[in-house]
Short mmCIF file of C-alpha atoms and ligand atoms in Angstrom, two decimals:
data_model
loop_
_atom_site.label_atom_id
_atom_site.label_comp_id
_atom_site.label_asym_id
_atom_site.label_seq_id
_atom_site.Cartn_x
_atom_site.Cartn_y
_atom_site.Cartn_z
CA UNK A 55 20.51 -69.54 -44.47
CA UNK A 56 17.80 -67.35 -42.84
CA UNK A 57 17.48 -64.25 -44.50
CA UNK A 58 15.66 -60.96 -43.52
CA UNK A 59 14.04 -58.71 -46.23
CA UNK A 60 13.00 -54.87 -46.15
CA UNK A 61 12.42 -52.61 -48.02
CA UNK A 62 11.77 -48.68 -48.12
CA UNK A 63 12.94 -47.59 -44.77
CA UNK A 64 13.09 -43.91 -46.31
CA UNK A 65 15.69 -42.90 -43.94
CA UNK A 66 14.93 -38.92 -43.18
CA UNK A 67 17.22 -36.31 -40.87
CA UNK A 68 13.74 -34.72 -40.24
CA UNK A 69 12.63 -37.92 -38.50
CA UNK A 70 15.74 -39.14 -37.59
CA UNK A 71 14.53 -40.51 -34.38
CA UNK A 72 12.04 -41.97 -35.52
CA UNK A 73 13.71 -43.63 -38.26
CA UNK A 74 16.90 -44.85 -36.50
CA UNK A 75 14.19 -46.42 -34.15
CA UNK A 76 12.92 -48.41 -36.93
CA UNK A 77 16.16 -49.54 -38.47
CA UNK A 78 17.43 -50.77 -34.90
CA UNK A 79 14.34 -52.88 -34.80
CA UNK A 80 15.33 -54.46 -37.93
CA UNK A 81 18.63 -55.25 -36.93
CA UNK A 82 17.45 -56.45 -33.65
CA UNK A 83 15.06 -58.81 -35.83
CA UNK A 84 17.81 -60.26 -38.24
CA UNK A 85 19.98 -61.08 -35.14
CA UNK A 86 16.69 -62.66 -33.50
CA UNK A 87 15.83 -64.82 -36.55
CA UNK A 88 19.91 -66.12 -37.16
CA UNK A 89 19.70 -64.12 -40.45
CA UNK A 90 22.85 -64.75 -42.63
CA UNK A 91 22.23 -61.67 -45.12
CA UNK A 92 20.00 -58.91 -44.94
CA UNK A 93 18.24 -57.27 -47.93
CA UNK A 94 17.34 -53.47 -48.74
CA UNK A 95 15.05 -53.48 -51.32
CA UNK A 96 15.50 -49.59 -52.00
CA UNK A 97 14.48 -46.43 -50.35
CA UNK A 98 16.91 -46.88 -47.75
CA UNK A 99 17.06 -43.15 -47.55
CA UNK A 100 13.87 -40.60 -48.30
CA UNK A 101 16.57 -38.66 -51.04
CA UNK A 102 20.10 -38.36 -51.62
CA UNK A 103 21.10 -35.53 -49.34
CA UNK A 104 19.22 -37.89 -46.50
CA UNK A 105 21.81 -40.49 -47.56
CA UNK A 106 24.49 -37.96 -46.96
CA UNK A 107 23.26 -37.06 -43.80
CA UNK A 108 22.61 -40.15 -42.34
CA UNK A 109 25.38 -42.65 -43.92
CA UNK A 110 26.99 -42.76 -40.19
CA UNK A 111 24.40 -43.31 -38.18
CA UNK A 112 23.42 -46.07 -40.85
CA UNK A 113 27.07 -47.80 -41.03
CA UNK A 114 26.96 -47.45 -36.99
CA UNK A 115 23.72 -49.55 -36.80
CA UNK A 116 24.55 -51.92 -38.98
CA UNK A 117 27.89 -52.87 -36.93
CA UNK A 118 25.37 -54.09 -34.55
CA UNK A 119 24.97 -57.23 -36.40
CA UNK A 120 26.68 -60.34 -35.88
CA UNK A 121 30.27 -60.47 -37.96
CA UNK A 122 28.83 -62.55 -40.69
CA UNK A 123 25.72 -61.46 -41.95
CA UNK A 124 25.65 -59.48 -44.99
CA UNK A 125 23.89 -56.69 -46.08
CA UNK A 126 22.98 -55.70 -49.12
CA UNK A 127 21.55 -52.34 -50.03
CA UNK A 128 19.89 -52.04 -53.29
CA UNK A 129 19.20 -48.37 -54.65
CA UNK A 130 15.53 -47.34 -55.05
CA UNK A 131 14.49 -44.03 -56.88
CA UNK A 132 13.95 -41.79 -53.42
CA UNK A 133 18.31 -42.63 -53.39
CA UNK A 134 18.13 -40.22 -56.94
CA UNK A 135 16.20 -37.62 -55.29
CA UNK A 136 17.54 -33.88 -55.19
CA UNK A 137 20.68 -35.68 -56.03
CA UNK A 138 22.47 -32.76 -58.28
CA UNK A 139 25.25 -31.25 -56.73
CA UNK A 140 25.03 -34.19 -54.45
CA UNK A 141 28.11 -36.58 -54.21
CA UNK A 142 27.23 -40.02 -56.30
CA UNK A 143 25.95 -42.11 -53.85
CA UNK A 144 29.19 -44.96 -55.02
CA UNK A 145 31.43 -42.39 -52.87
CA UNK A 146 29.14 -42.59 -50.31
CA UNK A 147 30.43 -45.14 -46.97
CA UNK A 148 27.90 -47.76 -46.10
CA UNK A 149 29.76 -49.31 -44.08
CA UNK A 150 29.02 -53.08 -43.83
CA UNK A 151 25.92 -52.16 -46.50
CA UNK A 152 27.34 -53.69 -49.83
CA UNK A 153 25.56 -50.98 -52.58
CA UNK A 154 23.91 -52.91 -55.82
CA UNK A 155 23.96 -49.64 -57.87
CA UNK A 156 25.54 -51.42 -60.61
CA UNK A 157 23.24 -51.27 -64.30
CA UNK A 158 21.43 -52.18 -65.44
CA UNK A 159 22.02 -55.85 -62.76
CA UNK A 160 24.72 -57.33 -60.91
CA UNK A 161 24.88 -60.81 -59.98
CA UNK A 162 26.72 -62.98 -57.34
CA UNK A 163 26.20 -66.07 -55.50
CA UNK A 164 25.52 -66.13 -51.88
CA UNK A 165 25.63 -69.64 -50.53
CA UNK A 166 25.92 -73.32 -51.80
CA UNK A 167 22.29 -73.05 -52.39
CA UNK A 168 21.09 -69.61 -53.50
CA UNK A 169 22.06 -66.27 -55.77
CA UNK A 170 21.39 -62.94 -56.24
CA UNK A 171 19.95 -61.12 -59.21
CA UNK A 172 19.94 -57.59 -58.48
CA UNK A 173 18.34 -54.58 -60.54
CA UNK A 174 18.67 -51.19 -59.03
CA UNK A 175 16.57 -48.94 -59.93
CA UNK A 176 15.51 -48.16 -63.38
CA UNK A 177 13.17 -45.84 -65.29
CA UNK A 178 13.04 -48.72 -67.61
CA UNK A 179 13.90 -52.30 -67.88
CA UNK A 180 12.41 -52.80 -71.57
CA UNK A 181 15.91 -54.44 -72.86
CA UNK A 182 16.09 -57.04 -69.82
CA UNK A 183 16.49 -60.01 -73.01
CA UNK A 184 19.81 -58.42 -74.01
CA UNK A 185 21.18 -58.84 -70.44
CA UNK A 186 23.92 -61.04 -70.17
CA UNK A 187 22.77 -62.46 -67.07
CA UNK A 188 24.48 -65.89 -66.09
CA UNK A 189 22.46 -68.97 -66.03
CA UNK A 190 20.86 -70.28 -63.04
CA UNK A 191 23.06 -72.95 -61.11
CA UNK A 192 21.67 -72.62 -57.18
CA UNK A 193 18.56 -73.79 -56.20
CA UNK A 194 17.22 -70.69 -55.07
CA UNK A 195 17.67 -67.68 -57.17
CA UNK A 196 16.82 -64.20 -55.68
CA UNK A 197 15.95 -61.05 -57.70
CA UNK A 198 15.82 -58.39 -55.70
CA UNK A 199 14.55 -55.11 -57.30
CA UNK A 200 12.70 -52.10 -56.47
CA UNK A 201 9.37 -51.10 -58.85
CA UNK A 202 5.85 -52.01 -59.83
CA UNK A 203 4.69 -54.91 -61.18
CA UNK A 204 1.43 -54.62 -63.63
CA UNK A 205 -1.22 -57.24 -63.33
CA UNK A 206 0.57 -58.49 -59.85
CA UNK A 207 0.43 -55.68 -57.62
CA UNK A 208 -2.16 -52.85 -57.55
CA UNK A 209 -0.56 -49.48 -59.34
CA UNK A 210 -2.89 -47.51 -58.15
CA UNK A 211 -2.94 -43.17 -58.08
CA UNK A 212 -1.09 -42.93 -54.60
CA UNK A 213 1.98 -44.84 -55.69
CA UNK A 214 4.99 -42.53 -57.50
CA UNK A 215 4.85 -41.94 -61.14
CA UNK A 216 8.23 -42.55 -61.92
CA UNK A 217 8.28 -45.56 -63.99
CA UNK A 218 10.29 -48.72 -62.35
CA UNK A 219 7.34 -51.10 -63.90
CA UNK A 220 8.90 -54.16 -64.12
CA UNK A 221 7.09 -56.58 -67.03
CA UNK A 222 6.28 -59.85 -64.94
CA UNK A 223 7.56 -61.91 -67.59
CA UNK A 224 11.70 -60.97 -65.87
CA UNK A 225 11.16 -63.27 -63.15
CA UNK A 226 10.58 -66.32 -65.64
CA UNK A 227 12.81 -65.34 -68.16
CA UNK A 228 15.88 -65.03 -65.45
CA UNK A 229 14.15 -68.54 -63.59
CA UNK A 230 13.45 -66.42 -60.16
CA UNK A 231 12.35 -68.17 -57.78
CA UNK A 232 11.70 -65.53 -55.19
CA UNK A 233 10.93 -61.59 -56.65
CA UNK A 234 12.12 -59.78 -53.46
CA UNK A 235 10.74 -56.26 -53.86
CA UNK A 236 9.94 -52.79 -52.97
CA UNK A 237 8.35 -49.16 -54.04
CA UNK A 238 5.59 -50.37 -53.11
CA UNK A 239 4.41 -49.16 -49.96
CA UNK A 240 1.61 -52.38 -49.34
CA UNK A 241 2.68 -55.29 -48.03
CA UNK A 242 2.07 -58.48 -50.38
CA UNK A 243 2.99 -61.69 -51.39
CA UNK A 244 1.68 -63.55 -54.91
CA UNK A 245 2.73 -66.47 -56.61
CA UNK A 246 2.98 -65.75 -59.94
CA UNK A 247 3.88 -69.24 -62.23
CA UNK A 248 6.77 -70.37 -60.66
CA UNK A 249 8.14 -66.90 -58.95
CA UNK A 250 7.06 -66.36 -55.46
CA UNK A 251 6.38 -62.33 -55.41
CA UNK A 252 7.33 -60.63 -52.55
CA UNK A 253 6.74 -56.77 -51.25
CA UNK A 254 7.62 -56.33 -47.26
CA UNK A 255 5.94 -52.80 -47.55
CA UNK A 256 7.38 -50.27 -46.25
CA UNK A 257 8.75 -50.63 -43.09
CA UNK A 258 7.80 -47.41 -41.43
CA UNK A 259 4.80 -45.24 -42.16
CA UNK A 260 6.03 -42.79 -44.51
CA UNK A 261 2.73 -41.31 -45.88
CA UNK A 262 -1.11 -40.56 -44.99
CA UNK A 263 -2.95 -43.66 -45.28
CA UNK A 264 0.13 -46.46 -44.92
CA UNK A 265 -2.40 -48.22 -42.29
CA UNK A 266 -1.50 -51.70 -40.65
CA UNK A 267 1.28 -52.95 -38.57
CA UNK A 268 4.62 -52.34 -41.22
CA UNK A 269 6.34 -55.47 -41.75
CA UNK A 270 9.42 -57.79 -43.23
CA UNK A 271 9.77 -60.51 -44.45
CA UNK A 272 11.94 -63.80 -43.08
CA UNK A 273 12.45 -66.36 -45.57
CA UNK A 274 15.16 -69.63 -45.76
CA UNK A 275 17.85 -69.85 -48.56
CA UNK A 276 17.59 -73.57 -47.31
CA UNK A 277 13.00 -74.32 -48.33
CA UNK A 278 11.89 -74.51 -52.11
CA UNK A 279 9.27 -72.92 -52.70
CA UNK A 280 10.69 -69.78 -50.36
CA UNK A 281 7.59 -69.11 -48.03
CA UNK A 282 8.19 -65.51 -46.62
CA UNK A 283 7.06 -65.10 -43.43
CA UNK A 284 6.01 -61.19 -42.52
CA UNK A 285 7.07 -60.02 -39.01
CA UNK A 286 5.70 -56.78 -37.62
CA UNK A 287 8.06 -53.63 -36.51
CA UNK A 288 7.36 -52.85 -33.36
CA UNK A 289 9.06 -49.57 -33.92
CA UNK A 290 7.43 -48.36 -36.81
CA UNK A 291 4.27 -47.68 -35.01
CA UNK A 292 0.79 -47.28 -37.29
CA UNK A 293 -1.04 -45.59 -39.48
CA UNK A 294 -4.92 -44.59 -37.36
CA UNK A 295 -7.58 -42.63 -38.46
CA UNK A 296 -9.13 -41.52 -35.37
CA UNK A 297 -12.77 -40.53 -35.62
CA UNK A 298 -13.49 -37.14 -33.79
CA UNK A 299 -17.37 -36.09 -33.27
CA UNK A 300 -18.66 -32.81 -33.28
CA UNK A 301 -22.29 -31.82 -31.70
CA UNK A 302 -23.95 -29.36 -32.89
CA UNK A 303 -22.92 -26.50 -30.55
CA UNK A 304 -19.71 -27.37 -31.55
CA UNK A 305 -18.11 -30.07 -28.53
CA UNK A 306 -15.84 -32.28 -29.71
CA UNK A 307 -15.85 -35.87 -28.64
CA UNK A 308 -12.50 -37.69 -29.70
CA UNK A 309 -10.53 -40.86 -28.44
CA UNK A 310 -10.95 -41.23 -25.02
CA UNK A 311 -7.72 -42.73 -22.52
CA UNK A 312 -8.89 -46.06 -23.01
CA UNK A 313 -9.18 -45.92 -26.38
CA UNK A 314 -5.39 -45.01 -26.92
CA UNK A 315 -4.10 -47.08 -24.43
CA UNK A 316 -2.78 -49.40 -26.65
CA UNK A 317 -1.33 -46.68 -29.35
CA UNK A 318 2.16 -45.87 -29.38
CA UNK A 319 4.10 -43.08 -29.15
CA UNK A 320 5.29 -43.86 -32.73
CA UNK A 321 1.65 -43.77 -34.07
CA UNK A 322 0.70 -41.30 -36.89
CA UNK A 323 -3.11 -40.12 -36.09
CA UNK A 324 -5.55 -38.53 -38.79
CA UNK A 325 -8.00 -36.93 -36.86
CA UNK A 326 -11.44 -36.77 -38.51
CA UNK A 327 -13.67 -34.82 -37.17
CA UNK A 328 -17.37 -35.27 -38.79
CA UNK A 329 -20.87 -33.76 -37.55
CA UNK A 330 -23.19 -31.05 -38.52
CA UNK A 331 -22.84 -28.16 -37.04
CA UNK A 332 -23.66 -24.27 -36.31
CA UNK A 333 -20.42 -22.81 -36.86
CA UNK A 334 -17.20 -24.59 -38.11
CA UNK A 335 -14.68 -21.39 -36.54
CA UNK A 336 -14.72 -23.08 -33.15
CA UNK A 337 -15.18 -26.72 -34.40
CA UNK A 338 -11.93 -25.73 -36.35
CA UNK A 339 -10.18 -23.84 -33.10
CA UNK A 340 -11.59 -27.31 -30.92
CA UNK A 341 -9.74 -29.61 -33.35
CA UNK A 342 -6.67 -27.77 -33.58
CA UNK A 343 -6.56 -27.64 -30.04
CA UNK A 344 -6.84 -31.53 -29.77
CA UNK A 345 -4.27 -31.94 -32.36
CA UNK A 346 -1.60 -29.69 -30.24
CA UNK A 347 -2.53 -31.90 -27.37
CA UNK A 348 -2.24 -35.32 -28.87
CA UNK A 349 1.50 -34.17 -30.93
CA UNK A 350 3.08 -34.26 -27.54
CA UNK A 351 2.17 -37.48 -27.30
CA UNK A 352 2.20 -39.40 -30.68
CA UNK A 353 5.00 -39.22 -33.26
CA UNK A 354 2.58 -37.05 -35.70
CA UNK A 355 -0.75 -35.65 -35.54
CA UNK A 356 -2.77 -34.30 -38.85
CA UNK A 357 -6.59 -33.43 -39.27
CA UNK A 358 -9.24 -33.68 -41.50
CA UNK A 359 -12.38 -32.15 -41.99
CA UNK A 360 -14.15 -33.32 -44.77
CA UNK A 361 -17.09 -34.74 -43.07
CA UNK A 362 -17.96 -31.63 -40.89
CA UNK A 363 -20.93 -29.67 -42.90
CA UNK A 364 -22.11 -26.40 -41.52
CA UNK A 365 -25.92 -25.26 -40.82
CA UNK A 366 -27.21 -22.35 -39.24
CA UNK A 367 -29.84 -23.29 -36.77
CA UNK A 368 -29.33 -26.59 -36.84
CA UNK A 369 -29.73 -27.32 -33.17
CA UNK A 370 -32.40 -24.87 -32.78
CA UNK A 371 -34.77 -26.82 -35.46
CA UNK A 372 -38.32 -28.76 -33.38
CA UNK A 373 -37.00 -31.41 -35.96
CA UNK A 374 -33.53 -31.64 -35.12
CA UNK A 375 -34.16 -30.79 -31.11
CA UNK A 376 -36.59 -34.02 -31.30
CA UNK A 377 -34.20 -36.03 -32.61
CA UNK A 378 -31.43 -34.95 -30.39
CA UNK A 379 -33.76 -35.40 -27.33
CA UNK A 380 -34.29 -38.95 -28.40
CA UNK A 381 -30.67 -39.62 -29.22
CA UNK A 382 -29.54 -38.09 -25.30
CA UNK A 383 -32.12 -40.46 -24.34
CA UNK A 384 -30.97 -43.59 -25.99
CA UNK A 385 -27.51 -43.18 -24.64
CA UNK A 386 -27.15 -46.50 -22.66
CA UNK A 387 -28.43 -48.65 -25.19
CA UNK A 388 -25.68 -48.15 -27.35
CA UNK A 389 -21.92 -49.97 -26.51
CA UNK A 390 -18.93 -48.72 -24.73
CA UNK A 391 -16.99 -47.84 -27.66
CA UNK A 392 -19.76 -45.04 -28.54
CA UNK A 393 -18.86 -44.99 -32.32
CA UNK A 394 -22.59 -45.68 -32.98
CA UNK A 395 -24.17 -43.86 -31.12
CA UNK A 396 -22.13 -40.69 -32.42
CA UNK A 397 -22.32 -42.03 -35.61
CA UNK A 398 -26.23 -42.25 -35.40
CA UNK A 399 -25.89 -38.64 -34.38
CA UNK A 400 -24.44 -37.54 -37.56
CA UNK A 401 -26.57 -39.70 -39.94
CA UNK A 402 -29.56 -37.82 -38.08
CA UNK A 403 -28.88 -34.52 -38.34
CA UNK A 404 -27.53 -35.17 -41.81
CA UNK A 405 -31.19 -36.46 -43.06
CA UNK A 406 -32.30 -33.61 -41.39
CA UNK A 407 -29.90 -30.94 -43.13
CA UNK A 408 -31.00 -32.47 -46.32
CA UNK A 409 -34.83 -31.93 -45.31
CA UNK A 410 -34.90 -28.56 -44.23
CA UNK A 411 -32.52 -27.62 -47.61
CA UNK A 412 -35.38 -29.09 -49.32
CA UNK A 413 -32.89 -31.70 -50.92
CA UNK A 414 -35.83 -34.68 -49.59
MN1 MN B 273 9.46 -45.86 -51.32
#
């Protein structure tokens, strides 16, 4: 049995769109690939009232799918958010979406071949050797759980603080073959002694910085070791960080029609805009402008400006009017793409802000 894994979809009524978008693209894929079951490896929905919100338009996609193939939605911590005074999300209607809340696992077996080991999530898993968890009898057994793994998968600063760490030492002591996870937004997949460890990432961009195409994973109930195979959503669009110069006089240069001709509507842009310059008011006003501009085309639009640094006379300096003489000059000798030649721009006048501050 083929079988399609995701994992935090986040699921949001203020990005509805944008989200149903994503989720038809999954169950476009599963139908694609002859998936048997499909797996939600928590964060279906960005918080509980989301859940609420959305349940129909979720249990309406979902009836998409062929007659047979289950689903299987596993709760992730975003499905506890601003839950009080929320209905519990067991009275909630998933339709065809069979809910693994049950703690601190639930168990069943899918095919001949393969079962299912399912932990929703948990702050903590610490007593996982007092689970009566039945003894493996498939070939294939899948746990399928949503939290961090330390010493597998980076735990870095920009993932939740929530606890979820799951020791490694679960997936040998329950004899998983396959660790089908998510919380974590990255996509990656370790082997780890005999467990093949699995994160799809998320499967939209939910956050600044969630670059590269978002992904799921396709693996067979029916091939020992399971070899997940990542396929890109379409759908999801991706993460860029658009560089956006600034001369001195304050023009902006950013991404040119050729440049974005292969981005997507569904693209999230960072815009950052770098250079040294006279006066950051209309640098600022410039940017802001661009950003209005590009929103009616791309899904969302946000700006930095970190890398813009602000000198008075900067472009009236012999030094710097030299050097920007010789830059105009060497225009053609640099490529197409004109990153460095703007970028040569910047480190010039930069070494030359850091001169005439008397830093050099
Ligand atoms: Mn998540």
């Amino acid at each position: 049995m083929n079988c399609l894994l995701c994992a935090d979809v986040h699921l949001k009524e203020a990005e509805k769109a944008y989200c149903l978008f994503v989720l038809n693209e999954l169950v476009f894929l599963c139908e694609r690939e002859k998936c048997g079951a499909l797996f939600f490896a928590g964060d279906v929905f960005d918080s509980r009232p989301d859940a609420e919100a959305l349940r129909g338009d979720f249990r309406a996609c979902l009836d998409r799918l062929s007659p047979d193939v289950r689903v299987f939605f596993l709760p992730g911590n975003h499905e506890e958010l601003r839950a009080s005074g929320m209905p519990a999300l067991e009275s909630l209607d998933f339709g065809r979406a069979r809910l693994l809340s049950e703690k601190p696992f639930s168990f069943e077996v899918l095919d001949g071949s393969s079962e299912l080991l399912a932990l929703p999530f948990q702050k903590d898993y610490s007593d996982y050797r007092s689970w009566e968890v039945p003894p493996k009898t498939g070939a294939l057994r899948i746990l399928l759980a949503h939290g961090t793994v330390p010493g597998i998968t980076y735990t870095g600063p920009e993932e939740d603080d929530d606890g979820g760490v799951l020791d490694a030492d679960i997936f040998a002591y329950f004899g998983a073959d396959l660790a089908a996870l998510g919380h974590l937004h990255g996509h990656s997949v370790t082997a780890f002694g005999k467990t093949c460890v699995a994160y799809p990432g998320s499967a939209r961009v939910w956050r600044e910085g969630e670059a590269g195409p978002r992904q799921v994973l396709v693996f067979s109930t029916d091939k020992m070791p399971p070899r997940p195979r990542p396929l890109a959503l379409a759908a999801a669009g991706e993460y860029r960080v658009v560089p956006v110069y600034a001369a001195p006089g304050g023009d902006l240069r950013g991404p040119d029609e050729k440049e974005m001709a292969g981005w997507k509507a569904a693209d999230w842009l960072r815009l950052e805009v770098s250079g040294v310059v006279e006066d950051e008011v209309p640098v600022m006003d410039a940017l802001r402008e661009m950003q209005a501009g590009l929103k009616k085309k791309f899904r969302r639009v946000t700006q930095s400006a970190e890398n813009l640094s602000v000198l008075q006379g900067i472009s009236s300096h012999p030094l710097a009017r030299r050097f920007l003489e010789k830059w105009e000059k060497d225009a053609g000798r640099y490529s197409a793409s004109g990153d460095a030649y703007f970028l040569a721009r910047l480190k010039g006048l930069a070494a030359i802000k850091e001169i005439l501050e008397g830093k050099k």
